[in-house]
PDB file of C-alpha atoms in Angstrom:
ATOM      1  CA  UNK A 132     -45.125  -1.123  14.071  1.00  0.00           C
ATOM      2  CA  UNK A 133     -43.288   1.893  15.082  1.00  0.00           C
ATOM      3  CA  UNK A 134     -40.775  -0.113  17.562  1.00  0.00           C
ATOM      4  CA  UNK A 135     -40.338  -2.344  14.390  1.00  0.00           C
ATOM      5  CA  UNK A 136     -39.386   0.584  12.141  1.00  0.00           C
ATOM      6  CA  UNK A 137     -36.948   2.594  14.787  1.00  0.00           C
ATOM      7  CA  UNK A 138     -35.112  -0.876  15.657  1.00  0.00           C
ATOM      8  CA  UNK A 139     -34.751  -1.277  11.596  1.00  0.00           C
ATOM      9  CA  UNK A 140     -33.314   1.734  11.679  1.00  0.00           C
ATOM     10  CA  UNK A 141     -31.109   1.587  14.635  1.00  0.00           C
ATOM     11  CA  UNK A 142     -29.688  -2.137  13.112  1.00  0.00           C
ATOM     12  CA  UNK A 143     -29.536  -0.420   9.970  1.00  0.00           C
ATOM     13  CA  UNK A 144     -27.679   2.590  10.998  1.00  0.00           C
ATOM     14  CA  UNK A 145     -25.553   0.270  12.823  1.00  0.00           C
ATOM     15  CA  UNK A 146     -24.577  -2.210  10.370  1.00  0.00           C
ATOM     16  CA  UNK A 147     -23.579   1.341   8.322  1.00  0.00           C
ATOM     17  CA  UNK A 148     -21.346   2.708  10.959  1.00  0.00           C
ATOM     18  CA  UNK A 149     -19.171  -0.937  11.330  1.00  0.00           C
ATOM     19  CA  UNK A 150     -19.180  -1.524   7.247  1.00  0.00           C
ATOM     20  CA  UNK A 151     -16.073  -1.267   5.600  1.00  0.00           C
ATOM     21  CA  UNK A 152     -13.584  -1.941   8.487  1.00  0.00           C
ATOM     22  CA  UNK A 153     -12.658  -5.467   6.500  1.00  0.00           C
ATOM     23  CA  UNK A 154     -12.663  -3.361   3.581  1.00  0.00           C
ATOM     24  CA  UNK A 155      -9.203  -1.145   4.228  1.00  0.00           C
ATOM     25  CA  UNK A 156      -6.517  -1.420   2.162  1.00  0.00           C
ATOM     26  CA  UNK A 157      -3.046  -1.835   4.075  1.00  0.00           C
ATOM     27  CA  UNK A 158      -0.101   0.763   3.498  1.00  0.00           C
ATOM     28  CA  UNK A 159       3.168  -0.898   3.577  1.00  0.00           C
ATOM     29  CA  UNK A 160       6.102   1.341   4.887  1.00  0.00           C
ATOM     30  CA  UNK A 161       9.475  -0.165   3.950  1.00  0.00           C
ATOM     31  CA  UNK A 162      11.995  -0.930   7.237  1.00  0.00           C
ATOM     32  CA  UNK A 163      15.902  -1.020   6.471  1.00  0.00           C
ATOM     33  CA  UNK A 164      15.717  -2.250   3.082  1.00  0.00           C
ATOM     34  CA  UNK A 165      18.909  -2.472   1.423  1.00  0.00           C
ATOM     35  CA  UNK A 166      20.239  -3.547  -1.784  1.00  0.00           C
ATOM     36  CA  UNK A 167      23.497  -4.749  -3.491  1.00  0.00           C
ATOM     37  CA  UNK A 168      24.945  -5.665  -6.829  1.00  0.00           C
ATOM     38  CA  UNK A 169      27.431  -7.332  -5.148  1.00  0.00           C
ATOM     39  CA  UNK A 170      31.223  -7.233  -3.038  1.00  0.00           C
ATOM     40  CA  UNK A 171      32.486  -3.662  -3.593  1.00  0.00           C
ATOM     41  CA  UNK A 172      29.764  -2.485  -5.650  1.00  0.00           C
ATOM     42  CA  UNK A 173      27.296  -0.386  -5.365  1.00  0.00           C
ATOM     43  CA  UNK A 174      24.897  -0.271  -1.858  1.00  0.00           C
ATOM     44  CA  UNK A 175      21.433   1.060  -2.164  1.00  0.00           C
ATOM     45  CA  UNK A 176      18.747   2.149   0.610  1.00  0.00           C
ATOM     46  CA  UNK A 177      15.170   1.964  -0.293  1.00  0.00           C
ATOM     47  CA  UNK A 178      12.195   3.512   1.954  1.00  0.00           C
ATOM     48  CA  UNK A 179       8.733   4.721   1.203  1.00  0.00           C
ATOM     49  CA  UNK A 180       5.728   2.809   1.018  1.00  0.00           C
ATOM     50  CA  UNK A 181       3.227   1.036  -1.290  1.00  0.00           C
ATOM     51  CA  UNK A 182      -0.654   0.242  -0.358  1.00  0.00           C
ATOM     52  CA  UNK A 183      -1.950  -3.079  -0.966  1.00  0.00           C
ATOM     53  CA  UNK A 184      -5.806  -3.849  -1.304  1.00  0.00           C
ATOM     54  CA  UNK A 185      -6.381  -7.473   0.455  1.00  0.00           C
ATOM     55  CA  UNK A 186     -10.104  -7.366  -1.387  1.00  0.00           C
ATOM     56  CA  UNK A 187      -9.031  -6.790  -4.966  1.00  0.00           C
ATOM     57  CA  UNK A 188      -5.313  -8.227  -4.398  1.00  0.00           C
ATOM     58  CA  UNK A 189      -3.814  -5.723  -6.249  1.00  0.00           C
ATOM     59  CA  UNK A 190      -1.004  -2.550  -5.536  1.00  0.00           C
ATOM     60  CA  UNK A 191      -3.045   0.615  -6.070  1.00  0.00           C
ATOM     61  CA  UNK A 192      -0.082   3.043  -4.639  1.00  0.00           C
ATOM     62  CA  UNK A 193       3.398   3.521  -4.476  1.00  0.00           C
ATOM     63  CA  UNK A 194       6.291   6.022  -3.895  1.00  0.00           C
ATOM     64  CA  UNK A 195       9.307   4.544  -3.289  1.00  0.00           C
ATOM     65  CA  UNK A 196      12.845   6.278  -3.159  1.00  0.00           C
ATOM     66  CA  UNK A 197      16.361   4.519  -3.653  1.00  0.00           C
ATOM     67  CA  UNK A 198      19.393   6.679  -2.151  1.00  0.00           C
ATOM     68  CA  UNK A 199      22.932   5.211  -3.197  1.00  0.00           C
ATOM     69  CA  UNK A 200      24.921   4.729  -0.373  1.00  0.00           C
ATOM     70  CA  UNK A 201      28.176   4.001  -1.777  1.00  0.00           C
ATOM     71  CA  UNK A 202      29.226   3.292  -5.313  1.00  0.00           C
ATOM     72  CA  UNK A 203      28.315   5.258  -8.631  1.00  0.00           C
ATOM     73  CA  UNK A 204      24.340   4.311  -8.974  1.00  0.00           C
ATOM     74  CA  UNK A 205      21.899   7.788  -8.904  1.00  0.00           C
ATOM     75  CA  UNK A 206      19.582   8.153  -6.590  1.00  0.00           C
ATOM     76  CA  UNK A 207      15.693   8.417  -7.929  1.00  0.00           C
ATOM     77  CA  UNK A 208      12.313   8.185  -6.311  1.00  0.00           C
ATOM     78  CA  UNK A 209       9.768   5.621  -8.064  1.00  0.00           C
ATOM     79  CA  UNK A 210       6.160   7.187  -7.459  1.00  0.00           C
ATOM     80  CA  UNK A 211       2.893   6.423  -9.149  1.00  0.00           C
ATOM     81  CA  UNK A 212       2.035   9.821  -9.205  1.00  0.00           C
ATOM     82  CA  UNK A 213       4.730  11.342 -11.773  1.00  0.00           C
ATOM     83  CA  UNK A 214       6.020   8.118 -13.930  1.00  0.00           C
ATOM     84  CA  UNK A 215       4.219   7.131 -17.390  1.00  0.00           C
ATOM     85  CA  UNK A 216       3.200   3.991 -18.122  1.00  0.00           C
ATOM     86  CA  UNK A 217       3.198   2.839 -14.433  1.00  0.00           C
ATOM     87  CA  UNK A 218       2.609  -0.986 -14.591  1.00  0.00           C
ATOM     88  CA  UNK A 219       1.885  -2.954 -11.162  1.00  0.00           C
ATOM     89  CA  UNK A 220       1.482  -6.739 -11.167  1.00  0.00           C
ATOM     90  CA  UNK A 221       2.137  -9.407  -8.587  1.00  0.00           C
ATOM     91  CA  UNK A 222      -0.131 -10.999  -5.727  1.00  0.00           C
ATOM     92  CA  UNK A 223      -0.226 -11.204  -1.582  1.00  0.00           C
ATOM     93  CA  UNK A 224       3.643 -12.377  -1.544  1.00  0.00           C
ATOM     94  CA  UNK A 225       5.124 -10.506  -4.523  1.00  0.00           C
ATOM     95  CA  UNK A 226       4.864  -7.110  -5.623  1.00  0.00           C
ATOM     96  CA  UNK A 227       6.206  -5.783  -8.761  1.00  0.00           C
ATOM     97  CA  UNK A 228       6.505  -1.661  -9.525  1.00  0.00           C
ATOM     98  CA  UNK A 229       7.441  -0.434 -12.994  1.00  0.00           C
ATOM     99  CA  UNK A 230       6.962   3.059 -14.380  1.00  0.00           C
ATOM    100  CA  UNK A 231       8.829   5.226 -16.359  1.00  0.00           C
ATOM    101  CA  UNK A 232      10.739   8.725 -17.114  1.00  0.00           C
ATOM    102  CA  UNK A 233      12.522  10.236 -19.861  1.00  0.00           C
ATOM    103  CA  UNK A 234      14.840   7.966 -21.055  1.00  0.00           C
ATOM    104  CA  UNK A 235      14.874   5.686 -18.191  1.00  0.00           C
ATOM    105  CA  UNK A 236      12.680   2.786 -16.457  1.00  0.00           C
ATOM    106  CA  UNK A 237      12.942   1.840 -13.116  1.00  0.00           C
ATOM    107  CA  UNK A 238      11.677  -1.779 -11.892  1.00  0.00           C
ATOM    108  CA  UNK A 239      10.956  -2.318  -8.315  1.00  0.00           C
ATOM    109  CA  UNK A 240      10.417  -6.391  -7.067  1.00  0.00           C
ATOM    110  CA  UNK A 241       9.673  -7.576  -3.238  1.00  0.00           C
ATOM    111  CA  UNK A 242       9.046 -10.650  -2.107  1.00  0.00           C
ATOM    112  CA  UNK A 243       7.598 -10.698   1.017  1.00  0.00           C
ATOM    113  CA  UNK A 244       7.923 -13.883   3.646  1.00  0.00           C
ATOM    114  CA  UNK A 245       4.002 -14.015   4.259  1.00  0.00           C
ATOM    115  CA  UNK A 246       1.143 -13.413   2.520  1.00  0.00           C
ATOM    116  CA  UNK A 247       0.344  -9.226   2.858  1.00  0.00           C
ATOM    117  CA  UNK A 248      -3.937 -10.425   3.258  1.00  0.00           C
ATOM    118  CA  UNK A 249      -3.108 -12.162   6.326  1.00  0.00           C
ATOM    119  CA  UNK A 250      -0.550 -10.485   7.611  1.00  0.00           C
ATOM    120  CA  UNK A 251       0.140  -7.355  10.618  1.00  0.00           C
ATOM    121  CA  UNK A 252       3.152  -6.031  11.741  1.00  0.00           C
ATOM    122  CA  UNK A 253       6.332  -6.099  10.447  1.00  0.00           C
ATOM    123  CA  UNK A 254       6.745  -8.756   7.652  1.00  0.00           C
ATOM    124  CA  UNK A 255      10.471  -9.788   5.940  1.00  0.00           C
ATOM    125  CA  UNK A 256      11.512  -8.880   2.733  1.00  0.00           C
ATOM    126  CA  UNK A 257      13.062 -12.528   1.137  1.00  0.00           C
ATOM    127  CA  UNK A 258      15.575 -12.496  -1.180  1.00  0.00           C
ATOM    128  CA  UNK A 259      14.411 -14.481  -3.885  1.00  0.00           C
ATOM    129  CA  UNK A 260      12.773 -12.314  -6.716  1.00  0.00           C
ATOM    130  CA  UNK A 261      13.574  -9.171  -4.789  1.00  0.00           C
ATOM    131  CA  UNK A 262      15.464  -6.258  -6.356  1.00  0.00           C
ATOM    132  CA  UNK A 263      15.806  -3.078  -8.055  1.00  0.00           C
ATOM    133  CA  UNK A 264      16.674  -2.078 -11.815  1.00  0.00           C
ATOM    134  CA  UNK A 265      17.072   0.741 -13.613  1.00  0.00           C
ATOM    135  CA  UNK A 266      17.148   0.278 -17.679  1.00  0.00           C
ATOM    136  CA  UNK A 267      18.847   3.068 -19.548  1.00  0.00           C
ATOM    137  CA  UNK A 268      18.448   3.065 -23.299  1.00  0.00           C
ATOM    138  CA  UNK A 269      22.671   1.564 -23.517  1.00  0.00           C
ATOM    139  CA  UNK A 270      22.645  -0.196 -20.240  1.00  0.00           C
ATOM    140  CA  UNK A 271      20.714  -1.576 -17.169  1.00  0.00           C
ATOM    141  CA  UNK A 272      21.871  -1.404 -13.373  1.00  0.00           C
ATOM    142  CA  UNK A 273      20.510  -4.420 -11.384  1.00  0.00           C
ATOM    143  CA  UNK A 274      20.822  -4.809  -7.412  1.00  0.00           C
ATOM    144  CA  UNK A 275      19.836  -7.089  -5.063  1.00  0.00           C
ATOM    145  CA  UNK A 276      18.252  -7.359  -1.546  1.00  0.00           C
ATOM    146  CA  UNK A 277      20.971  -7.433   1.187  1.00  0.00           C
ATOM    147  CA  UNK A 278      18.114  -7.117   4.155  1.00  0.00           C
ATOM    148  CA  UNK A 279      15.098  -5.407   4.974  1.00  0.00           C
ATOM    149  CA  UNK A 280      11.253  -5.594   5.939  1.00  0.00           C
ATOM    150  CA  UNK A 281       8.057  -3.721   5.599  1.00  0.00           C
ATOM    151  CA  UNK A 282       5.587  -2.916   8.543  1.00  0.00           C
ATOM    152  CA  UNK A 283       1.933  -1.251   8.224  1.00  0.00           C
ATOM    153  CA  UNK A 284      -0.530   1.265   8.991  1.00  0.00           C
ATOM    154  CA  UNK A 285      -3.783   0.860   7.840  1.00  0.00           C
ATOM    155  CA  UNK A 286      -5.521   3.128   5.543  1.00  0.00           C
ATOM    156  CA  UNK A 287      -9.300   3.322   5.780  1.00  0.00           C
ATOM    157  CA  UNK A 288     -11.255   4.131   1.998  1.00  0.00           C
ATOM    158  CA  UNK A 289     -12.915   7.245   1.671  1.00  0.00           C
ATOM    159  CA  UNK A 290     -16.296   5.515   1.572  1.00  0.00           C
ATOM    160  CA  UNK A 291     -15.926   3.675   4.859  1.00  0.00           C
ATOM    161  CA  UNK A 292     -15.193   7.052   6.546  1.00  0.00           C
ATOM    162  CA  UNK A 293     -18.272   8.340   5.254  1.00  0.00           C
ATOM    163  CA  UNK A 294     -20.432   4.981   5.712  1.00  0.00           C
ATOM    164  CA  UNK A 295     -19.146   5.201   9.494  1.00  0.00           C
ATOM    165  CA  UNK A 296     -20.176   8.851   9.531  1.00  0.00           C
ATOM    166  CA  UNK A 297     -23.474   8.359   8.249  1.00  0.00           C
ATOM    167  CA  UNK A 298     -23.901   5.093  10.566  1.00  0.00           C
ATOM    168  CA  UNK A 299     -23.347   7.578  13.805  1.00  0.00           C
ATOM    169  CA  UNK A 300     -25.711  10.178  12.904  1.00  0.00           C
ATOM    170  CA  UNK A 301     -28.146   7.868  11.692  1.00  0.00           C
ATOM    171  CA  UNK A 302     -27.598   6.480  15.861  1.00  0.00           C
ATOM    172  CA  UNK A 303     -27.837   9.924  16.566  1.00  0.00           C
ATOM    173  CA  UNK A 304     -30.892  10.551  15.138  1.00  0.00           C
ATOM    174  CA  UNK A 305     -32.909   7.784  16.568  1.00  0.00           C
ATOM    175  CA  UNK A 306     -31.869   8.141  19.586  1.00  0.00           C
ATOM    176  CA  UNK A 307     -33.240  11.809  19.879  1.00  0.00           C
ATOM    177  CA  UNK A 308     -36.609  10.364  18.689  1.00  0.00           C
ATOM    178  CA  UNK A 309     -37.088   7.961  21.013  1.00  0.00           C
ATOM    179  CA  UNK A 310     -39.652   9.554  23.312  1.00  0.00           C
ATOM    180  CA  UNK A 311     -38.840  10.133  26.865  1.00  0.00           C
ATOM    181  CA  UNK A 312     -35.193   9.251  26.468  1.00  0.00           C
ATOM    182  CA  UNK A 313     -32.980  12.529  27.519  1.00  0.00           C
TER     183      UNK A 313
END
């Protein structure tokens, strides 16, 4: 009964310290990404990152800064953290970013080449549906993708940090009980 109970509690602890490693959401970094609205106009550079949760299939971070290059667009970073009404939609092959400031909302679209559940490494940015916008209460600015690609880092949750802790001193722990084992 007893060697039942400690290798119940050794699978158990086990299962805990592997749980959650399919679980991680993905942060995107973005690679080179430039944008356009077209021969002589303005050129914009995008980088930052978003993360994207393959489980729930939804965006549930972003900060994302556009520098102009050349031409007479303003620079602004697009972060979840300090816009209002912040508005993400999309699925594994498009994401779509919208949040707003005073006076202003900026609109952030990428279409990615493969789907972001399956996918490792660096991934292409298409062209279709991908671009930028910022809408001013008289006017909008539009620009489109001229190249660019995202690569990623994963980001483990909270909980699977602490499942995986719990999972190695729960090892721990039955291990040191075992009698005679040093």
């Amino acid at each position: 009964m007893k060697k039942s109970v400690h290798l119940a509690s050794l699978l158990l602890c086990g299962a805990l310290a592997i749980s959650g490693a399919a679980q991680a959401a993905t942060t995107w970094y973005l690679k080179d990404v430039t944008f356009s609205n077209g021969a002589g106009g303005a050129v914009d550079q995008a980088s930052g990152w978003f993360t994207y949760d393959e489980v729930s299939n939804t965006y549930t971070d972003w900060n994302i800064s556009v520098v102009t290059v050349s031409g007479q667009n303003s620079s602004w970073t697009f972060d979840s953290a300090s816009l209002t009404n912040k508005i993400t939609w999309g699925d594994d092959t498009v994401g779509v970013f919208r949040g707003e400031a005073p006076n202003v909302a900026f609109i952030t679209s990428l279409s990615f080449a493969e789907s972001l559940t399956t996918a490792t490494g660096d991934v292409a940015i298409k062209s279709s549906n991908t671009w930028i916008s910022r809408s001013f209460r008289q006017y909008s600015i539009t620009t489109s993708l001229v190249s660019g690609s995202i690569t990623t880092s994963p980001v483990p949750e909270l909980e699977t940090g602490v499942a995986f802790a719990m999972g190695l001193l729960g090892l721990m722990a039955v291990a040191r009980r075992r009698p005679g084992h040093r």
